[in-house]
Short mmCIF file of C-alpha atoms in Angstrom, two decimals:
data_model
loop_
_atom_site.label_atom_id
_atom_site.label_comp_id
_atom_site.label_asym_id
_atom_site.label_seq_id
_atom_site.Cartn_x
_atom_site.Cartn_y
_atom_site.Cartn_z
CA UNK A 1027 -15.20 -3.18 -4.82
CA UNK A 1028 -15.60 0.78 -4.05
CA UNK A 1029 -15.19 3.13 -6.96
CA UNK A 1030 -14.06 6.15 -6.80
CA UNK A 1031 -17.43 7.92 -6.64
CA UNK A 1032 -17.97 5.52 -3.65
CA UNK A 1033 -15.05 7.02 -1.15
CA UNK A 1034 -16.84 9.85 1.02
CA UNK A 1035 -12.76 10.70 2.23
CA UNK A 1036 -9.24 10.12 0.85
CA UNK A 1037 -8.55 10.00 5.16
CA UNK A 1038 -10.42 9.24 8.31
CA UNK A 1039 -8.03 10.06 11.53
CA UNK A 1040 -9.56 8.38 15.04
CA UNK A 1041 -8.22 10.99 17.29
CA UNK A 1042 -8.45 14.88 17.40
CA UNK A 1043 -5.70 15.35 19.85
CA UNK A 1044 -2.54 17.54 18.71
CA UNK A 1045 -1.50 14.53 16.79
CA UNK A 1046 -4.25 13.94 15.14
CA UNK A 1047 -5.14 17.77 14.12
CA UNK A 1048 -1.23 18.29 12.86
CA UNK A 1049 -1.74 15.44 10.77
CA UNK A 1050 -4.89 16.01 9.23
CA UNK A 1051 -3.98 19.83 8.36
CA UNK A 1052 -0.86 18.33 7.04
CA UNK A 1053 -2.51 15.89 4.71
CA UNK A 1054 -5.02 18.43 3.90
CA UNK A 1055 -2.44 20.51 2.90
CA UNK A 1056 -1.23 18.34 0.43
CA UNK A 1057 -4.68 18.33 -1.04
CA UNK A 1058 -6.69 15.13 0.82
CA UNK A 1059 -9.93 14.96 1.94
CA UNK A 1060 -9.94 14.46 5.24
CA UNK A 1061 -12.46 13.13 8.02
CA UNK A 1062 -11.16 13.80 11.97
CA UNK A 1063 -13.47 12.10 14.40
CA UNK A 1064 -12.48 13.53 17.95
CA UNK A 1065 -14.46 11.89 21.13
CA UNK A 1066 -14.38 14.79 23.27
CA UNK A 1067 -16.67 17.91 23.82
CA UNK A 1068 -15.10 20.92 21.34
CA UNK A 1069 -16.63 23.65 23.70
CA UNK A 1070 -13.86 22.06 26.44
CA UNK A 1071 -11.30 21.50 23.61
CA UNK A 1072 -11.62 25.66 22.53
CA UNK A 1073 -12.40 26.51 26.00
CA UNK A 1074 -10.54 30.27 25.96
CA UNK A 1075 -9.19 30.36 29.56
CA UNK A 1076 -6.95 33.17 30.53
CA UNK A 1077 -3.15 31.29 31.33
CA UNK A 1078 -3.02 29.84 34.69
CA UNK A 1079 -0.23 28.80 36.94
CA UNK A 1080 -1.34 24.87 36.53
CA UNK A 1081 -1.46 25.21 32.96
CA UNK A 1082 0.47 22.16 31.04
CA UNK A 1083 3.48 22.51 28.56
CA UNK A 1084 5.23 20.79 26.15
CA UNK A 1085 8.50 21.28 24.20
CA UNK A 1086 9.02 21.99 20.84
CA UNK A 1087 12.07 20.88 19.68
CA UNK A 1088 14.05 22.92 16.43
CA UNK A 1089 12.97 20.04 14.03
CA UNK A 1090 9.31 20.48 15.30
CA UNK A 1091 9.87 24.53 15.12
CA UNK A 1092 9.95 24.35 11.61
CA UNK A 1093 7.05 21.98 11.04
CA UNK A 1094 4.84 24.20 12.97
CA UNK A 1095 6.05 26.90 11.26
CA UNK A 1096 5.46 25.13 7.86
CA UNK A 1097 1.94 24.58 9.20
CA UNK A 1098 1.68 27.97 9.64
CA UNK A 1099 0.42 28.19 13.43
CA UNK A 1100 3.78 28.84 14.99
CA UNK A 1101 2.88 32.76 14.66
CA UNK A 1102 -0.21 31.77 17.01
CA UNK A 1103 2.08 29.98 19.57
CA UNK A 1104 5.35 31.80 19.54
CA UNK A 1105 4.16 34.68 21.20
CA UNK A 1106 3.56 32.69 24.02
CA UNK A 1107 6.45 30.09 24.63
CA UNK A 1108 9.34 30.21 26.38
CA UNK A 1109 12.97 29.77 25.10
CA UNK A 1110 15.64 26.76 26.50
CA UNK A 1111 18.78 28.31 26.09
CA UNK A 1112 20.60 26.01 28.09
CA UNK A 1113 20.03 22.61 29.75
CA UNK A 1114 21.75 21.31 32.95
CA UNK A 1115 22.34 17.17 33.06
CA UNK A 1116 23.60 16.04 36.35
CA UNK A 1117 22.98 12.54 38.82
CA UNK A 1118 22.17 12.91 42.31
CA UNK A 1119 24.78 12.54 44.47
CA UNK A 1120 27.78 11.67 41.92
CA UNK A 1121 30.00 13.80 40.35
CA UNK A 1122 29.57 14.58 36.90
CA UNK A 1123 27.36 16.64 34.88
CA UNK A 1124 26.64 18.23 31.43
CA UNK A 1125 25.66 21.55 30.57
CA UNK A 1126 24.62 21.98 27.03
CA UNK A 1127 24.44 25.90 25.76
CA UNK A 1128 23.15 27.09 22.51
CA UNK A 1129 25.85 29.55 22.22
CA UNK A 1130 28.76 26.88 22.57
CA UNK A 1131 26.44 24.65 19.65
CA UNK A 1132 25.80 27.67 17.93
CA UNK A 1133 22.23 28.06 17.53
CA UNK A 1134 19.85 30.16 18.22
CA UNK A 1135 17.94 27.99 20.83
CA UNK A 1136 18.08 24.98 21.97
CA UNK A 1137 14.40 24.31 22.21
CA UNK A 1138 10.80 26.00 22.74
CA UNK A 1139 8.26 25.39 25.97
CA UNK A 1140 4.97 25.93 24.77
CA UNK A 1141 1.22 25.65 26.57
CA UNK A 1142 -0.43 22.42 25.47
CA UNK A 1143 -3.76 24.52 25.48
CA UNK A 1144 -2.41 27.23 23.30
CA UNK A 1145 -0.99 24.58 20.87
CA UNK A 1146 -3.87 22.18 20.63
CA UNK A 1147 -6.25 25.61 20.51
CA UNK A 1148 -4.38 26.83 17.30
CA UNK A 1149 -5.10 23.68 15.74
CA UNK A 1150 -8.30 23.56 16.45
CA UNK A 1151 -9.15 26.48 14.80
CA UNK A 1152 -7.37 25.96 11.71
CA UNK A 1153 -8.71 22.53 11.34
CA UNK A 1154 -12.04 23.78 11.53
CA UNK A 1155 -11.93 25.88 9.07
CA UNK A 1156 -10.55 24.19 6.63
CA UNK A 1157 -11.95 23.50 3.05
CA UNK A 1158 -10.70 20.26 2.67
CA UNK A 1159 -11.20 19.10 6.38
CA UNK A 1160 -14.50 17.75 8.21
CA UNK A 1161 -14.41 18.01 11.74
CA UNK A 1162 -17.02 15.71 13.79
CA UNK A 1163 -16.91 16.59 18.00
CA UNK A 1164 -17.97 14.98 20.02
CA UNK A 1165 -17.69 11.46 17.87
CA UNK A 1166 -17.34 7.92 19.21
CA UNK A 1167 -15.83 5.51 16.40
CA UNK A 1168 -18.43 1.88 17.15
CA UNK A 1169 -16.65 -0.31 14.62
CA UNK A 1170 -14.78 -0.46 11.01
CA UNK A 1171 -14.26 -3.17 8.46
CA UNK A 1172 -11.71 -2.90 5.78
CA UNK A 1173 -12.14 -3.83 1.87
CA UNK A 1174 -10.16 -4.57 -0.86
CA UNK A 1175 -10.10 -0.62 -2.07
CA UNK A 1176 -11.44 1.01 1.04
CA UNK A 1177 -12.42 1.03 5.24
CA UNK A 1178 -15.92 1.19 6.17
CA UNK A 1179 -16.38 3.47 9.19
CA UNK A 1180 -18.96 3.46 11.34
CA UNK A 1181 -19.46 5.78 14.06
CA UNK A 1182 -22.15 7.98 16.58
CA UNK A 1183 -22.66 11.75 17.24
CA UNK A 1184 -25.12 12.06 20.06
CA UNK A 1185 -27.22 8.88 19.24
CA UNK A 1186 -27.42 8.97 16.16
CA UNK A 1187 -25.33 6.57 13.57
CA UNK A 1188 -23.36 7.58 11.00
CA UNK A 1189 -21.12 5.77 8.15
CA UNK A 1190 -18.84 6.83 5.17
CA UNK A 1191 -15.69 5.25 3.16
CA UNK A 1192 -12.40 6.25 3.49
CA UNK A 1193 -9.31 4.94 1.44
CA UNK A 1194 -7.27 4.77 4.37
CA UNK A 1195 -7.80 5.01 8.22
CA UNK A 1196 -4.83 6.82 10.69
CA UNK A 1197 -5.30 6.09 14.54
CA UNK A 1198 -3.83 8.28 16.54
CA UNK A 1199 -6.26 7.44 19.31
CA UNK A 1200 -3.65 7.52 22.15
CA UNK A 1201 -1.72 4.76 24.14
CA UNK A 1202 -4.63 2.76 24.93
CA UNK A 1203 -6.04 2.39 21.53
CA UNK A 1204 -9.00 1.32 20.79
CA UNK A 1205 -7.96 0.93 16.95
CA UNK A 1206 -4.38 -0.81 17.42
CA UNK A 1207 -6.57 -3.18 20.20
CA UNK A 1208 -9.40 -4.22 17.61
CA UNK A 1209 -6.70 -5.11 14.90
CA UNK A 1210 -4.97 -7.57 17.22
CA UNK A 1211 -1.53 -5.91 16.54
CA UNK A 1212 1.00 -7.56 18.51
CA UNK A 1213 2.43 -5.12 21.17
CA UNK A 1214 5.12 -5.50 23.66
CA UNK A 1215 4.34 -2.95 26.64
CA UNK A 1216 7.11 -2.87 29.67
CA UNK A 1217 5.57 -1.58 32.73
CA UNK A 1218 8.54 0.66 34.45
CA UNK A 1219 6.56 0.11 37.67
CA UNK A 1220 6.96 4.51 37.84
CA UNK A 1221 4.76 6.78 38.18
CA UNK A 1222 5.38 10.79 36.90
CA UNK A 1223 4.02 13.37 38.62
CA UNK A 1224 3.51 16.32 36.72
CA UNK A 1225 3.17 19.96 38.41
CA UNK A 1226 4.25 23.67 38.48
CA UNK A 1227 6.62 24.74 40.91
CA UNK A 1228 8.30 27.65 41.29
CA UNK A 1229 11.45 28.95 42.96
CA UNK A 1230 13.20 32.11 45.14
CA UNK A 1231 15.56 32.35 42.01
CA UNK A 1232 15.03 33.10 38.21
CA UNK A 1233 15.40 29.85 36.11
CA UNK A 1234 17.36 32.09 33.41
CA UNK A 1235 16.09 30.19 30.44
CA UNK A 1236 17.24 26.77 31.71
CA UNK A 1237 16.45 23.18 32.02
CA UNK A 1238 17.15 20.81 34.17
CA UNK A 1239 17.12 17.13 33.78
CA UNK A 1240 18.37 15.14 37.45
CA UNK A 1241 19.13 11.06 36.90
CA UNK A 1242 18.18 9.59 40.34
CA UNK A 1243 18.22 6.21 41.26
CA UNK A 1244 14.27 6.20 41.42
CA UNK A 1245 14.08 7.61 38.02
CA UNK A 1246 14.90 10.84 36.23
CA UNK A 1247 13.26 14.10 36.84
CA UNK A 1248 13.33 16.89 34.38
CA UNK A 1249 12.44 20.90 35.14
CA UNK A 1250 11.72 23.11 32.35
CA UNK A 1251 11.66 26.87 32.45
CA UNK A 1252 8.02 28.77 31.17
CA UNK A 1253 7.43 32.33 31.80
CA UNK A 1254 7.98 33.07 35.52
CA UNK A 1255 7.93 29.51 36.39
CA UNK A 1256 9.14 25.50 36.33
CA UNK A 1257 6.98 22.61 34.76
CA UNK A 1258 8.05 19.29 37.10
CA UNK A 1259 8.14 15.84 35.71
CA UNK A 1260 9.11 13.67 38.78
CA UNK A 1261 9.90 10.08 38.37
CA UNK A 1262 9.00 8.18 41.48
CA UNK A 1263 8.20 4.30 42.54
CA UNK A 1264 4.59 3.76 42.18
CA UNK A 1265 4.34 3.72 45.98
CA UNK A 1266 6.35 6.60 46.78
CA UNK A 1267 4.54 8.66 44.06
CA UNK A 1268 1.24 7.35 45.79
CA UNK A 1269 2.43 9.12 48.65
CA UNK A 1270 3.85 12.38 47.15
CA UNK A 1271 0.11 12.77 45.46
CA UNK A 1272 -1.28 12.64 49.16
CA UNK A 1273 1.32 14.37 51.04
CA UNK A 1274 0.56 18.53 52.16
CA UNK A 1275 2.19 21.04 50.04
CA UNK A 1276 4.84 21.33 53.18
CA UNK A 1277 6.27 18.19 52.81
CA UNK A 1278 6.06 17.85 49.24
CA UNK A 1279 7.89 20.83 49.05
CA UNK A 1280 10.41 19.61 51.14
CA UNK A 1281 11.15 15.78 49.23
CA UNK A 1282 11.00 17.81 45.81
CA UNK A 1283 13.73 20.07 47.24
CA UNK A 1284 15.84 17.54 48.25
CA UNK A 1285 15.66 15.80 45.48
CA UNK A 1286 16.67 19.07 43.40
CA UNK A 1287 18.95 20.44 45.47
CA UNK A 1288 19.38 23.96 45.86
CA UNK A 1289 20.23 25.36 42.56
CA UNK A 1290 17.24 27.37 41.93
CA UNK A 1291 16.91 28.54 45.71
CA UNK A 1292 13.90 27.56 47.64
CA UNK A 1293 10.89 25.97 46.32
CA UNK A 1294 8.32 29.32 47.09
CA UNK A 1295 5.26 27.56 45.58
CA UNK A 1296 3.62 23.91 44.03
CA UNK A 1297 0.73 24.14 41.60
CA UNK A 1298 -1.39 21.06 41.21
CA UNK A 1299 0.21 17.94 41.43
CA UNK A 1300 -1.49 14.99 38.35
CA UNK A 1301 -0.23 11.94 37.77
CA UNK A 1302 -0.02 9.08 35.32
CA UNK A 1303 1.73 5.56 35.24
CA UNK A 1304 5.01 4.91 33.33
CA UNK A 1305 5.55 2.12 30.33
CA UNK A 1306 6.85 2.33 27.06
CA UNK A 1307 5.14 0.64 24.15
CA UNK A 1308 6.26 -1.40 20.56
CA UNK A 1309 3.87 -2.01 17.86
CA UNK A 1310 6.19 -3.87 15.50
CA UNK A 1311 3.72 -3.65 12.72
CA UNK A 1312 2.01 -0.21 12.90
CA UNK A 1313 -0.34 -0.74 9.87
CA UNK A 1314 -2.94 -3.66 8.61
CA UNK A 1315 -6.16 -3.54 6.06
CA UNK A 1316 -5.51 0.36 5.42
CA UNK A 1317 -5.15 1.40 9.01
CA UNK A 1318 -2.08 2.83 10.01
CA UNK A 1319 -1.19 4.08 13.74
CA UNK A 1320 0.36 7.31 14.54
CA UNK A 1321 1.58 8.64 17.89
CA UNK A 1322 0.67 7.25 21.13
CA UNK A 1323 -1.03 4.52 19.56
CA UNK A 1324 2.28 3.27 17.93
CA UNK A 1325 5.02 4.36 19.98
CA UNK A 1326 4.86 5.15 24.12
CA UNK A 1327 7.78 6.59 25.57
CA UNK A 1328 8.74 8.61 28.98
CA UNK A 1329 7.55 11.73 29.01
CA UNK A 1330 11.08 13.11 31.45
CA UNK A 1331 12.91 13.54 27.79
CA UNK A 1332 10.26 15.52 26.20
CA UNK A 1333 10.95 13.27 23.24
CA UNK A 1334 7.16 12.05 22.45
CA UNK A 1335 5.70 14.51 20.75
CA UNK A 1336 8.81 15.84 18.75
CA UNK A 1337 8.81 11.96 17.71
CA UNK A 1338 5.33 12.12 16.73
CA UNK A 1339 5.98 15.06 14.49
CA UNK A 1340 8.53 13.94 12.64
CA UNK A 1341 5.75 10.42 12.00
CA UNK A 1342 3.84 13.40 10.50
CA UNK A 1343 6.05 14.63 8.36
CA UNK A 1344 7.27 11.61 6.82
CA UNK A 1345 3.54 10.17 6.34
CA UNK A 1346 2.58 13.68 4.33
CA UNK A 1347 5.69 12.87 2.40
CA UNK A 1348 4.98 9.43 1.57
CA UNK A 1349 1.56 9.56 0.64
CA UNK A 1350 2.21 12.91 -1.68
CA UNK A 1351 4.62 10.74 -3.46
CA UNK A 1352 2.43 7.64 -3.67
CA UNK A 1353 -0.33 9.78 -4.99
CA UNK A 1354 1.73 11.86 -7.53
CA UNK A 1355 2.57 8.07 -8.57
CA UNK A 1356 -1.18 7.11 -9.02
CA UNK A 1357 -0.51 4.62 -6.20
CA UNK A 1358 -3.35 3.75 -3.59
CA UNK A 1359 -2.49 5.33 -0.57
CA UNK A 1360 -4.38 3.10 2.24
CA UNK A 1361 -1.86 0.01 0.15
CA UNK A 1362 0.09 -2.45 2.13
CA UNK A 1363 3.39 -1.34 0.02
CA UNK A 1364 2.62 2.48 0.51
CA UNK A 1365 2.13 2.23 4.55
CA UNK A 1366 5.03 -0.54 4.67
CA UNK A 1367 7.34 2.31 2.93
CA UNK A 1368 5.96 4.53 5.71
CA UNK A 1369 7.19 2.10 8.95
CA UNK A 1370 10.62 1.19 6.90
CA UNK A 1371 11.35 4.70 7.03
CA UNK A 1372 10.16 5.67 10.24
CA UNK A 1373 11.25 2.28 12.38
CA UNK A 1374 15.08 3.41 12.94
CA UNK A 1375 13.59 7.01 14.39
CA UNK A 1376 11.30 5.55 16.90
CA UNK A 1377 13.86 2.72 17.50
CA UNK A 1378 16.75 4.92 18.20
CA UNK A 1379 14.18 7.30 20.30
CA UNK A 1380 12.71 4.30 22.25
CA UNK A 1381 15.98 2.94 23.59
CA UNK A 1382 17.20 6.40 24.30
CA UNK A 1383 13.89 7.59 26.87
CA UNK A 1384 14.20 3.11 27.76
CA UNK A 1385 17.95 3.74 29.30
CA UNK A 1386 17.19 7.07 30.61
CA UNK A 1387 14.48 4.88 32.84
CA UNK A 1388 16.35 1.96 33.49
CA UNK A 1389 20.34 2.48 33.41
CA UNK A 1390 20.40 5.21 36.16
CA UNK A 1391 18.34 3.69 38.58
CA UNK A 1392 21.53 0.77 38.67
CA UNK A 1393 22.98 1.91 42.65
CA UNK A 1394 25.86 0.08 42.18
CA UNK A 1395 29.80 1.48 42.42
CA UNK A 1396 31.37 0.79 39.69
CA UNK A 1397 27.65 1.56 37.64
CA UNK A 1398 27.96 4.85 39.41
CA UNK A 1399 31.56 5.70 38.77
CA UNK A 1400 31.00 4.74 34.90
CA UNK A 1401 27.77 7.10 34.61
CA UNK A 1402 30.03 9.93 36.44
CA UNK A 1403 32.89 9.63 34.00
CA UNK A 1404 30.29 9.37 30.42
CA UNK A 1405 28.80 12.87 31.68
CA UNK A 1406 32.35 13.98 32.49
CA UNK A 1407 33.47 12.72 28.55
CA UNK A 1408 30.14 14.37 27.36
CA UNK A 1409 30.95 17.54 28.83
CA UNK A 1410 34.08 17.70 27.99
CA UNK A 1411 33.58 16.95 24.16
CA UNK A 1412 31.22 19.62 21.93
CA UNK A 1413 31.36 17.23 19.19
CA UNK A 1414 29.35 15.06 21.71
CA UNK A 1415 27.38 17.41 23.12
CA UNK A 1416 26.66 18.14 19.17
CA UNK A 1417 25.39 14.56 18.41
CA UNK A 1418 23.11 14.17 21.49
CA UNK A 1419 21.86 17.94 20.01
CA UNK A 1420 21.14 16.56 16.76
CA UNK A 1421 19.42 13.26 18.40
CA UNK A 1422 17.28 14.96 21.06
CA UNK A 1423 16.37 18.15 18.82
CA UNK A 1424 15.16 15.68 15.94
CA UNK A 1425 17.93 17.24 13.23
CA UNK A 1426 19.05 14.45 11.72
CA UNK A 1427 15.72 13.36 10.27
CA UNK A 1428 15.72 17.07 8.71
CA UNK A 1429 17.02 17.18 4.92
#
C-alpha cells in the first residue's frame, strides 16, 4: 500500500484537449496536484495563427459563461466571440417554426460563439503556468494498473519512459478512448449511419446575430452566426455526405442552398468542407479502480445542438465540487463511493442531454403524414408558449444545473 509520501499527484488527466485543461485548472484551483499528459505536439496546440475564414467554433452556453468566467479566461475569449441573440427552429418543407429571442426570455444573450483555437489557446497558457499543474506534451500514456490507495501510470515522452502515482486517474481522452477501452467498460454506441460536415459559409445578407437550426428528413442542420460569417453543421446520409465532400464548390453551393432556403440570401462563399461520422455513446459506469471518464470518453452526442461541450462543463463543475467536499471530509478522492457520488449526480444531466441531441437525430427524419403534421403543430405550441420556449432555454443553456 502507497503512503502518502509515495503519491507523485493527487490527479493524472489522459487528455489535454479543452476538457481536459478546464478540468485540471479547475481541480488545481481547488488546491490538487495535478499531472495532464496531452499526446499532441504543444508548438501546434499554441500555434498563434492570425483568425482565418476556416477557423472552427464552438458555443458557449450562459451556464458555461460563468464557468469560464470563474476560471478566469473568459476576459481572453470574450473579446473575440460572437453573441446569439436569437435562434430560428423550423422543418423543411412543413409549416411550423420557433423563434426564440433573448429579449422576449429576458436575458442578455442567449448564447456565445467562440473560436475553438482561441479557447483551447487560453487554456493552454494558463495551464502551463500553473504552480500546482505539470504539463507533459507531447506524452503517450503505454499502460496503468490500479492499487488499493493509488494508479500506477506509466507513460513515454520522446522514447524515453516515465512513471509516477496518482490517487486518482480522469480520462478525458476523447470518444475513442483508449482508457474507457482498456477498462472493459461496457458501452452501448448507436451508429446514426450520418455523417456532419462541418464548414464556413457565408451569405449576400447579414446573419444579425442569429442561429439557425433546420430539422430535415436526412438529419438536422444547424448555422451559427461568428463575426462576418456562418459556421455549417450539415447532417447528411453517409453516402450523400460522401458526395457533398467531393462535389465543386458550385454545386455544393447549390444543395446547401436548397436545403437552407433563402433566408440569408445567396450563399456568396464555402470555406473548407471536414467531416466526421455520427453516433452517440453510453458508458453506464463511467468510473472503475480510481479512473473516472470525463467528456467524450463518457458521453458522445451530435454535435447539430451544440450541447457537448456545455455538457462536458457542467461534468467539470460538479467533479471540482465533489472532490472539494470529499477532501474537506478527509475522504479518498480516487474511492469507489466518492466517484459513484460523482455519476449519481451527473447521470440525469447527460441522460436528459442524450435523449434530447438522440430525438433531434432520429424523430425528424420520420417522412410520414401524420409524423409530419404532429412535429408542425409541437413547434407551433412551442412558439406560441414563452413558458415553453423558457424551459427548452433553461435545458439547452445548461441553467437548471446552476444553483
Amino acid at each position: 500500500m502507497a503512503t502518502t509520501k509515495d503519491i507523485d499527484y493527487d490527479i493524472t488527466l489522459i487528455g489535454g484537449g479543452i476538457v481536459g485543461l478546464a478540468t485540471a485548472l479547475s481541480l488545481a484551483s481547488e488546491h490538487c496536484t495535478v499531472h495532464v499528459l496531452e499526446a499532441g505536439e504543444p508548438q501546434q496546440l499554441m500555434a498563434n495563427q492570425p483568425p482565418g475564414f476556416d477557423d472552427r467554433t464552438l458555443v458557449v452556453n450562459p451556464a458555461s459563461r460563468l464557468f469560464w468566467q470563474k476560471l478566469g479566461i473568459w476576459s481572453d475569449i470574450a473579446p473575440h466571440s460572437t453573441v446569439v441573440n436569437q435562434v430560428h427552429v423550423s422543418q423543411k418543407g412543413r409549416f411550423g417554426s420557433v423563434h426564440f429571442d433573448c429579449d422576449e426570455l429576458q436575458v442578455d444573450h442567449l448564447a456565445h460563439v467562440v473560436e475553438a483555437k482561441v479557447l483551447g489557446q487560453s487554456l493552454w497558457q494558463k495551464v502551463s503556468k500553473h504552480p500546482h499543474i505539470t504539463l507533459s506534451a507531447p506524452a503517450e500514456l503505454t499502460q496503468f494498473s490500479s492499487g488499493r490507495s493509488d494508479v500506477l501510470i506509466q507513460y513515454k515522452t520522446d522514447s524515453t519512459a516515465h512513471s509516477h502515482r496518482t490517487r486518482l486517474m480522469l480520462a478525458a481522452d476523447g470518444a475513442r478512448s483508449f482508457v474507457r477501452k482498456t477498462l472493459h467498460l461496457a458501452t452501448v454506441t448507436k451508429n446514426y449511419h450520418r455523417t456532419a460536415i462541418i464548414a464556413n459559409v457565408a451569405t449576400e445578407l447579414p446573419h444579425k446575430h442569429c442561429a439557425y437550426e433546420r430539422l430535415t428528413k436526412t438529419g438536422p442542420m444547424a448555422l451559427l452566426p461568428f463575426h462576418d460569417r456562418l459556421g455549417l453543421v450539415w447532417t447528411l446520409p453517409e453516402q450523400q455526405a460522401k458526395q457533398m465532400l467531393n462535389a465543386d464548390e458550385t454545386d455544393f453551393k447549390n444543395a446547401l442552398q436548397q436545403a437552407i432556403g433563402h433566408r440569408l440570401g445567396r450563399i456568396t462563399r464555402v470555406g473548407q468542407r471536414s467531416s466526421y461520422p455520427l453516433y452517440r455513446i453510453c458508458v453506464s459506469q463511467q468510473y472503475k479502480d480510481r479512473v473516472l471518464l470525463l467528456g467524450n470518453a463518457a458521453h458522445t452526442v451530435s454535435p447539430v445542438s451544440a450541447q457537448g461541450l456545455n455538457l462536458g462543463v457542467r461534468g467539470i463543475q460538479r467533479l471540482t465540487a465533489v472532490l472539494n467536499k470529499a477532501q474537506n471530509n478527509q475522504q479518498d478522492i480516487g474511492s469507489d463511493a466518492v466517484l459513484a457520488d460523482y455519476q449519481q449526480q451527473s447521470l440525469p444531466d447527460q441522460q436528459a442531454i442524450l435523449q434530447y441531441t438522440d430525438d433531434l437525430m432520429t424523430w425528424f427524419k420520420i417522412d410520414q403524414p401524420v409524423i409530419n403534421g404532429l412535429r408542425s403543430l409541437g413547434l407551433l405550441a412551442v412558439d406560441s408558449s414563452v413558458g415553453l420556449k423558457r424551459q427548452f432555454y433553461q435545458l439547452a443553456g445548461g441553467l437548471s444545473e446552476v444553483s
